[in-house]
């Protein structure tokens, strides 16, 4: 939400380190998923990267609940009236973190990535590569989820393109340094801008422990406990 505080310094903290690491690792991971599947045709490596991205997304969901202010979903998931007011220009000042439209873009991409990763667990390439849970559904279901996997990737590419266009607009047209903020965690304020620093205090060791537990857990479940997970999902 836009805030004001005359005592704010000319640089304000925006993003904590775990959120920034998530962002750039996700960028690298999605590019690697496309590159290994469409360019290298290394679907085994493609699936391994997919498992890593599952862990990354699960961490972001957890961090969206217990992380610092701007990382929390409660901070940037706005009521529709706030989104409408933002579009109409009724709110003055700046938004720390994701503005209402940016938040919609982020949520749409997270949902699309979840669909991509989830369907990938059941997909097959009609040759010799298949997801770890493909054996627990019918061949028709495998083919359907593989189709969704392929179509959704194009949707995800479209969402990414819109996201990049929006960043370019804010970066060059509105002169809001969104990219720099996601790299340094801070953003410089314009002379007429005053905001209150969000609470970015967090235990770095806690974020590391959570990420490690999630990473090991995803690897273990996918690699060694696929039948158990299939049972949880009600698959046979």
Backbone as numpy.savetxt, mean C-alpha at the origin, in Angstrom:
# Nx Ny Nz CAx CAy CAz Cx Cy Cz
-6.36 16.17 8.76 -7.19 17.36 8.76 -6.32 18.61 8.76
-6.78 19.68 8.11 -5.97 20.90 8.14 -5.98 21.50 9.51
-4.82 21.93 10.00 -4.71 22.51 11.32 -3.88 23.76 11.24
-3.90 24.54 12.29 -3.09 25.75 12.31 -2.46 25.94 13.65
-1.23 26.41 13.64 -0.49 26.66 14.87 0.64 27.61 14.52
0.55 28.84 15.02 1.53 29.87 14.65 2.94 29.55 15.10
3.06 28.60 16.06 4.40 28.30 16.58 5.11 27.23 15.77
4.47 26.70 14.74 5.06 25.64 13.95 6.30 26.12 13.21
7.39 25.34 13.23 8.58 25.72 12.47 8.31 25.61 10.98
9.28 26.02 10.18 9.07 26.05 8.74 9.20 24.69 8.08
9.58 23.70 8.81 9.58 22.33 8.32 8.76 21.48 9.27
7.94 20.62 8.72 7.07 19.80 9.55 7.27 18.33 9.21
7.23 17.48 10.22 7.33 16.05 10.00 5.99 15.53 9.45
6.10 14.61 8.50 4.88 14.09 7.87 4.78 12.56 7.99
5.86 11.85 7.64 5.80 10.38 7.58 6.86 9.75 8.47
6.48 8.69 9.17 7.46 7.95 9.96 8.26 7.01 9.05
9.36 6.48 9.57 10.25 5.65 8.77 9.59 4.36 8.29
8.84 3.62 9.13 8.21 2.39 8.63 7.26 2.65 7.46
6.51 3.74 7.50 5.59 4.05 6.40 6.36 4.34 5.12
7.47 5.09 5.24 8.27 5.39 4.05 8.92 4.14 3.48
9.43 3.28 4.35 10.03 2.03 3.87 8.98 1.17 3.18
7.79 1.10 3.76 6.71 0.34 3.12 6.44 0.87 1.73
6.33 2.18 1.61 5.99 2.80 0.33 7.00 2.43 -0.75
8.27 2.62 -0.46 9.29 2.39 -1.50 9.53 0.90 -1.76
9.40 0.06 -0.73 9.50 -1.38 -0.96 8.33 -1.88 -1.79
7.15 -1.28 -1.59 5.99 -1.66 -2.40 6.20 -1.26 -3.85
6.74 -0.07 -4.08 7.04 0.36 -5.44 7.99 -0.62 -6.11
9.07 -0.98 -5.41 10.05 -1.92 -5.96 9.41 -3.28 -6.19
8.59 -3.72 -5.23 7.97 -5.04 -5.32 7.01 -5.17 -6.48
6.18 -4.16 -6.70 5.22 -4.21 -7.80 5.96 -4.20 -9.14
6.99 -3.36 -9.25 7.79 -3.35 -10.48 8.42 -4.72 -10.70
8.96 -5.31 -9.62 9.61 -6.61 -9.74 8.60 -7.69 -10.13
7.36 -7.59 -9.62 6.33 -8.56 -9.99 6.06 -8.50 -11.49
5.91 -7.29 -12.01 5.67 -7.14 -13.44 6.87 -7.62 -14.25
8.08 -7.25 -13.84 9.28 -7.56 -14.59 9.53 -9.07 -14.65
9.35 -9.74 -13.51 9.62 -11.18 -13.49 8.57 -11.97 -14.26
7.33 -11.46 -14.34 6.28 -12.19 -15.04 6.26 -11.87 -16.53
6.30 -10.59 -16.88 6.10 -10.20 -18.28 7.40 -10.09 -19.08
8.50 -9.83 -18.44 9.77 -9.66 -19.16 10.65 -10.90 -19.04
10.89 -11.34 -17.80 11.77 -12.48 -17.60 11.07 -13.83 -17.73
9.74 -13.82 -17.57 8.97 -15.07 -17.55 9.50 -16.04 -16.50
9.81 -15.50 -15.34 10.29 -16.31 -14.21 9.18 -16.33 -13.16
8.20 -17.20 -13.37 7.02 -17.17 -12.51 7.30 -17.71 -11.11
8.32 -18.56 -10.99 8.69 -19.00 -9.65 9.17 -17.83 -8.80
10.06 -17.02 -9.39 10.54 -15.82 -8.71 9.40 -14.83 -8.51
8.52 -14.75 -9.50 7.35 -13.88 -9.43 6.51 -14.21 -8.19
6.29 -15.48 -7.94 5.48 -15.88 -6.78 6.21 -15.61 -5.47
7.53 -15.80 -5.47 8.30 -15.51 -4.25 8.18 -14.04 -3.87
8.27 -13.18 -4.86 8.11 -11.75 -4.60 6.69 -11.47 -4.13
5.73 -12.19 -4.69 4.34 -12.03 -4.25 4.17 -12.35 -2.78
4.84 -13.40 -2.30 4.76 -13.73 -0.87 5.32 -12.59 -0.02
6.43 -12.02 -0.49 7.02 -10.89 0.24 6.06 -9.71 0.29
5.35 -9.47 -0.81 4.40 -8.37 -0.84 3.20 -8.64 0.08
2.81 -9.90 0.22 1.74 -10.22 1.17 2.15 -9.79 2.57
3.38 -10.13 2.95 3.88 -9.72 4.26 3.93 -8.21 4.38
4.32 -7.53 3.31 4.42 -6.08 3.32 3.04 -5.44 3.52
2.04 -5.95 2.80 0.69 -5.41 2.91 0.10 -5.69 4.29
0.34 -6.88 4.81 -0.16 -7.20 6.16 0.46 -6.25 7.18
1.76 -5.97 7.03 2.41 -5.02 7.94 1.74 -3.66 7.84
1.44 -3.22 6.61 0.83 -1.89 6.45 -0.55 -1.84 7.09
-1.29 -2.93 7.00 -2.61 -2.97 7.63 -2.48 -2.86 9.15
-1.50 -3.57 9.69 -1.26 -3.49 11.14 -0.79 -2.10 11.53
0.16 -1.55 10.74 0.70 -0.23 11.04 -0.36 0.85 10.86
-1.35 0.58 10.03 -2.44 1.52 9.84 -3.35 1.62 11.06
-3.16 0.70 12.00 -3.93 0.72 13.24 -3.10 1.21 14.42
-1.84 0.78 14.49 -1.04 1.10 15.67 0.11 2.06 15.38
0.27 2.47 14.11 1.38 3.34 13.74 1.18 4.77 14.20
2.07 5.66 13.73 1.99 7.06 14.11 0.83 7.74 13.37
0.58 8.99 13.71 -0.64 9.68 13.29 -0.95 9.56 11.80
-0.05 10.04 10.96 -0.36 10.10 9.53 -0.43 8.73 8.87
0.09 7.69 9.53 0.04 6.34 8.97 -1.27 5.65 9.27
-2.01 6.14 10.24 -3.23 5.46 10.68 -4.38 5.70 9.72
-5.16 4.64 9.49 -6.33 4.78 8.63 -7.32 5.78 9.21
-7.38 5.84 10.52 -8.30 6.78 11.16 -7.93 8.23 10.85
-6.68 8.46 10.44 -6.22 9.81 10.13 -6.60 10.22 8.71
-6.57 9.26 7.77 -6.78 9.67 6.38 -7.98 9.03 5.69
-8.71 8.16 6.37 -9.96 7.67 5.79 -11.06 8.63 6.23
-11.51 9.46 5.28 -12.38 10.58 5.61 -13.85 10.28 5.32
-14.70 11.01 6.02 -16.14 10.95 5.76 -16.41 11.55 4.38
-17.40 11.02 3.66 -17.71 11.56 2.32 -17.90 13.07 2.30
-18.42 13.66 3.37 -18.63 15.12 3.36 -17.30 15.86 3.34
-16.25 15.27 3.96 -14.93 15.90 3.92 -14.35 15.82 2.50
-14.62 14.70 1.83 -14.12 14.54 0.46 -14.80 15.56 -0.45
-16.13 15.70 -0.30 -16.87 16.66 -1.12 -16.39 18.08 -0.84
-16.21 18.38 0.45 -15.75 19.73 0.82 -14.36 20.00 0.25
-13.50 18.99 0.24 -12.15 19.16 -0.30 -12.22 19.43 -1.80
-13.07 18.67 -2.51 -13.21 18.86 -3.95 -13.72 20.27 -4.26
-14.64 20.76 -3.43 -15.21 22.09 -3.64 -14.26 23.20 -3.20
-13.18 22.82 -2.51 -12.24 23.82 -2.04 -12.69 24.54 -0.79
-13.62 23.89 -0.03 -14.15 24.54 1.17 -13.15 24.56 2.31
-12.25 23.56 2.35 -11.24 23.51 3.41 -10.03 24.35 3.01
-9.57 25.14 3.91 -8.37 25.93 3.68 -7.20 25.30 4.44
-5.99 25.70 4.07 -4.81 25.14 4.72 -4.32 23.92 3.98
-3.42 23.18 4.60 -2.84 22.00 3.96 -3.22 20.76 4.75
-3.11 19.63 4.08 -3.40 18.35 4.71 -2.08 17.62 4.93
-1.79 17.26 6.15 -0.60 16.46 6.42 -0.94 15.01 6.12
-0.05 14.34 5.45 -0.34 12.98 5.05 -1.17 12.99 3.79
-2.11 12.05 3.69 -2.95 11.95 2.50 -4.14 12.90 2.60
-4.36 13.71 1.56 -5.59 14.49 1.51 -6.75 13.56 1.16
-8.01 14.00 1.23 -9.15 13.09 1.00 -9.11 12.36 -0.33
-8.73 13.03 -1.41 -8.66 12.35 -2.70 -7.47 11.39 -2.75
-6.35 11.80 -2.18 -5.19 10.92 -2.12 -5.48 9.68 -1.32
-6.28 9.84 -0.25 -6.64 8.69 0.58 -7.47 7.69 -0.22
-8.39 8.18 -1.05 -9.18 7.28 -1.89 -8.28 6.51 -2.85
-7.28 7.19 -3.40 -6.34 6.55 -4.31 -5.56 5.45 -3.60
-5.09 5.76 -2.40 -4.32 4.78 -1.62 -5.17 3.57 -1.28
-6.39 3.79 -0.83 -7.28 2.68 -0.48 -7.60 1.83 -1.70
-7.84 2.48 -2.84 -8.14 1.72 -4.06 -6.95 0.84 -4.45
-5.74 1.38 -4.34 -4.56 0.59 -4.70 -4.33 -0.56 -3.71
-4.56 -0.31 -2.43 -4.39 -1.39 -1.45 -5.38 -2.52 -1.73
-6.63 -2.16 -2.04 -7.64 -3.18 -2.35 -7.24 -3.94 -3.61
-6.79 -3.22 -4.64 -6.39 -3.88 -5.88 -5.19 -4.80 -5.66
-4.23 -4.36 -4.84 -3.06 -5.19 -4.55 -3.48 -6.43 -3.77
-4.41 -6.28 -2.83 -4.90 -7.44 -2.08 -5.57 -8.44 -3.02
-6.36 -7.94 -3.97 -7.00 -8.83 -4.95 -5.93 -9.53 -5.78
-4.92 -8.78 -6.19 -3.85 -9.35 -7.01 -3.10 -10.45 -6.27
-2.75 -10.18 -5.04 -2.01 -11.16 -4.25 -2.88 -12.35 -3.89
-4.14 -12.08 -3.53 -5.04 -13.16 -3.15 -5.33 -14.11 -4.30
-5.62 -13.56 -5.47 -5.89 -14.43 -6.63 -4.63 -15.15 -7.08
-3.47 -14.52 -6.88 -2.22 -15.16 -7.26 -1.96 -16.44 -6.49
-2.51 -16.54 -5.29 -2.32 -17.75 -4.49 -3.03 -18.96 -5.11
-4.00 -18.69 -5.99 -4.78 -19.77 -6.61 -4.53 -19.89 -8.11
-3.71 -18.98 -8.66 -3.55 -18.91 -10.11 -2.62 -20.00 -10.64
-2.67 -20.21 -11.94 -1.74 -21.14 -12.60 -1.41 -20.59 -13.98
-0.31 -21.07 -14.55 0.11 -20.57 -15.86 -0.16 -21.60 -16.97
-0.96 -22.60 -16.65 -1.34 -23.63 -17.62 -0.17 -24.52 -18.04
0.99 -24.36 -17.36 2.15 -25.18 -17.72 2.63 -25.96 -16.49
3.41 -25.29 -15.62 3.92 -26.00 -14.46 3.97 -25.14 -13.20
3.66 -23.86 -13.29 3.65 -23.01 -12.11 2.22 -22.80 -11.63
2.03 -22.91 -10.33 0.71 -22.67 -9.76 0.86 -22.16 -8.34
-0.14 -21.40 -7.90 -0.12 -20.87 -6.55 -0.24 -21.97 -5.51
0.16 -21.70 -4.27 0.18 -22.73 -3.24 -1.19 -23.29 -2.87
-2.27 -22.56 -3.18 -3.60 -23.03 -2.83 -4.42 -23.47 -4.04
-3.79 -23.50 -5.21 -4.53 -23.86 -6.42 -5.05 -25.30 -6.37
-4.34 -26.16 -5.66 -4.76 -27.55 -5.57 -5.98 -27.78 -4.72
-6.44 -26.75 -4.03 -7.59 -26.89 -3.14 -8.88 -26.35 -3.75
-8.81 -25.95 -5.01 -10.01 -25.49 -5.73 -10.07 -26.21 -7.07
-11.23 -26.14 -7.69 -11.41 -26.82 -8.97 -10.61 -26.13 -10.07
-10.44 -26.84 -11.18 -9.71 -26.26 -12.30 -10.42 -25.04 -12.85
-11.77 -25.10 -12.87 -12.52 -23.94 -13.35 -12.30 -22.73 -12.45
-12.25 -22.98 -11.14 -12.01 -21.89 -10.19 -10.60 -21.33 -10.37
-9.63 -22.23 -10.58 -8.27 -21.78 -10.86 -8.23 -20.86 -12.08
-8.90 -21.29 -13.14 -8.89 -20.50 -14.38 -9.57 -19.15 -14.15
-10.68 -19.16 -13.41 -11.39 -17.91 -13.16 -10.53 -16.95 -12.35
-9.88 -17.45 -11.29 -9.05 -16.59 -10.45 -7.80 -16.14 -11.20
-7.29 -16.98 -12.10 -6.17 -16.57 -12.94 -6.58 -15.43 -13.86
-7.81 -15.53 -14.39 -8.34 -14.46 -15.24 -8.47 -13.16 -14.44
-9.02 -13.24 -13.24 -9.14 -12.06 -12.38 -7.77 -11.49 -12.09
-6.80 -12.37 -11.85 -5.42 -11.96 -11.57 -4.87 -11.14 -12.73
-5.11 -11.59 -13.95 -4.61 -10.89 -15.13 -5.33 -9.56 -15.34
-6.66 -9.57 -15.22 -7.45 -8.35 -15.44 -7.15 -7.32 -14.38
-7.07 -7.78 -13.13 -6.85 -6.84 -12.03 -5.50 -6.16 -12.14
-4.52 -6.85 -12.72 -3.22 -6.21 -12.86 -3.31 -4.98 -13.76
-4.13 -5.06 -14.79 -4.33 -3.90 -15.65 -5.05 -2.78 -14.90
-6.00 -3.17 -14.05 -6.67 -2.18 -13.20 -5.66 -1.52 -12.27
-4.79 -2.34 -11.68 -3.76 -1.81 -10.78 -2.83 -0.86 -11.52
-2.46 -1.20 -12.74 -1.61 -0.30 -13.53 -2.32 1.04 -13.77
-3.63 0.98 -14.02 -4.38 2.21 -14.21 -4.42 3.05 -12.96
-4.61 2.41 -11.81 -4.62 3.14 -10.53 -3.25 3.77 -10.25
-2.20 3.02 -10.57 -0.85 3.56 -10.38 -0.63 4.77 -11.28
-1.09 4.67 -12.54 -0.94 5.80 -13.47 -1.67 7.03 -12.96
-2.89 6.85 -12.46 -3.64 7.98 -11.90 -2.93 8.56 -10.69
-2.37 7.68 -9.86 -1.65 8.11 -8.67 -0.43 8.95 -9.07
0.29 8.49 -10.07 1.48 9.24 -10.53 1.10 10.58 -11.14
0.00 10.61 -11.90 -0.47 11.87 -12.48 -0.86 12.86 -11.39
-1.52 12.34 -10.34 -1.92 13.21 -9.23 -0.69 13.75 -8.50
0.30 12.90 -8.29 1.54 13.35 -7.64 2.21 14.42 -8.48
2.27 14.20 -9.79 2.89 15.19 -10.68 2.14 16.52 -10.62
0.81 16.45 -10.56 0.00 17.67 -10.49 0.32 18.45 -9.22
0.32 17.75 -8.08 0.60 18.43 -6.82 2.05 18.88 -6.73
2.95 18.10 -7.32 4.37 18.41 -7.24 4.72 19.64 -8.06
4.21 19.70 -9.29 4.66 20.74 -10.21 3.65 21.88 -10.39
2.35 21.57 -10.25 1.35 22.61 -10.42 1.05 23.33 -9.11
0.86 22.55 -8.05 0.53 23.15 -6.76 1.76 23.34 -5.88
2.91 22.86 -6.36 4.18 23.03 -5.65 4.15 22.46 -4.23
3.54 21.28 -4.12 3.54 20.55 -2.85 4.52 19.39 -2.99
5.63 19.39 -2.24 6.72 18.42 -2.42 6.38 17.04 -1.85
5.45 16.35 -2.49 5.00 15.06 -1.97 6.10 14.00 -2.05
6.86 14.00 -3.14 7.91 12.99 -3.30 9.01 13.19 -2.27
9.44 14.43 -2.09 10.48 14.72 -1.11 10.04 14.32 0.30
8.77 14.57 0.59 8.25 14.22 1.92 8.29 12.72 2.16
8.00 11.93 1.10 8.02 10.48 1.27 9.44 9.94 1.35
10.42 10.73 0.93 11.82 10.32 1.05 12.40 10.73 2.40
12.21 11.97 2.78 12.83 12.50 4.00 11.93 12.38 5.23
10.63 12.23 5.01 9.69 12.21 6.12 9.23 13.60 6.53
9.77 14.63 5.88 9.44 16.01 6.24 9.02 16.79 4.99
8.32 17.89 5.21 8.02 18.78 4.11 8.21 20.22 4.54
8.72 21.01 3.63 8.89 22.44 3.91 7.55 23.14 3.76
7.35 24.16 4.57 6.11 24.92 4.53 6.30 26.19 3.72
5.25 26.57 3.01 5.25 27.85 2.32 5.12 28.97 3.37
5.47 30.19 3.02 5.42 31.29 3.99 4.06 31.48 4.65
2.97 31.17 3.92 1.64 31.40 4.48 1.04 30.14 5.09
1.83 29.06 5.18 1.30 27.81 5.71 1.75 27.60 7.15
0.82 27.25 8.01 1.13 26.90 9.39 0.35 25.66 9.76
1.03 24.66 10.27 0.37 23.42 10.68 1.00 22.93 11.97
0.31 22.02 12.61 0.82 21.44 13.84 1.45 20.09 13.53
2.63 19.86 14.06 3.30 18.58 13.84 2.43 17.43 14.33
2.28 16.36 13.50 1.59 15.18 13.99 2.49 14.41 14.95
1.92 13.47 15.64 2.69 12.63 16.54 3.31 11.49 15.74
4.62 11.58 15.50 5.32 10.53 14.76 6.22 9.71 15.66
6.04 9.84 16.97 6.85 9.07 17.89 6.41 7.60 17.86
7.36 6.72 17.64 7.06 5.30 17.59 8.31 4.53 18.00
8.11 3.32 18.43 9.23 2.47 18.82 9.75 1.76 17.58
10.93 2.15 17.12 11.48 1.54 15.92 11.66 0.04 16.07
12.05 -0.39 17.25 12.24 -1.82 17.47 10.92 -2.57 17.34
9.80 -1.91 17.75 8.50 -2.55 17.66 8.11 -2.77 16.20
8.33 -1.75 15.37 8.02 -1.89 13.95 8.85 -3.02 13.34
10.13 -3.10 13.73 11.00 -4.16 13.20 10.52 -5.53 13.64
10.15 -5.67 14.91 9.67 -6.95 15.43 8.39 -7.37 14.73
7.45 -6.42 14.57 6.19 -6.72 13.90 6.44 -7.18 12.46
7.30 -6.45 11.75 7.60 -6.80 10.36 8.25 -8.17 10.27
9.16 -8.48 11.21 9.84 -9.78 11.19 8.85 -10.91 11.45
7.99 -10.74 12.45 7.01 -11.78 12.77 6.07 -12.02 11.60
5.60 -10.94 10.97 4.70 -11.07 9.83 5.41 -11.75 8.67
6.65 -11.33 8.38 7.39 -11.92 7.28 7.62 -13.41 7.46
8.10 -13.79 8.64 8.34 -15.20 8.93 7.03 -15.97 8.91
5.98 -15.37 9.46 4.68 -16.04 9.51 4.13 -16.31 8.12
4.18 -15.32 7.22 3.68 -15.52 5.86 4.49 -16.60 5.15
5.81 -16.51 5.26 6.68 -17.52 4.62 6.36 -18.93 5.13
6.19 -19.08 6.45 5.95 -20.39 7.04 4.59 -20.95 6.61
3.56 -20.10 6.65 2.23 -20.57 6.31 2.12 -20.96 4.84
2.71 -20.14 3.98 2.61 -20.42 2.54 3.48 -21.62 2.17
4.65 -21.72 2.77 5.60 -22.77 2.38 5.31 -24.12 3.02
4.84 -24.12 4.27 4.75 -25.38 5.00 3.36 -25.70 5.56
2.46 -24.73 5.54 1.16 -24.97 6.16 0.01 -24.62 5.23
0.23 -24.81 3.93 -0.84 -24.52 2.97 -2.11 -25.32 3.28
-2.03 -26.64 3.60 -3.25 -27.38 3.92 -3.99 -26.79 5.13
-3.26 -26.38 6.14 -3.90 -25.80 7.32 -4.62 -24.51 6.97
-3.94 -23.65 6.19 -4.55 -22.39 5.79 -5.76 -22.65 4.91
-5.67 -23.64 4.02 -6.81 -23.98 3.18 -7.99 -24.41 4.04
-7.71 -25.13 5.12 -8.78 -25.50 6.05 -9.42 -24.29 6.69
-8.59 -23.31 7.09 -9.13 -22.08 7.66 -10.07 -21.37 6.68
-9.70 -21.44 5.38 -10.49 -20.77 4.35 -11.69 -21.60 3.90
-11.81 -22.80 4.46 -12.94 -23.66 4.09 -12.76 -24.32 2.74
-11.50 -24.48 2.30 -11.23 -25.11 0.99 -10.98 -26.61 1.19
-11.20 -27.34 0.16 -11.02 -28.79 0.24 -10.09 -29.28 -0.88
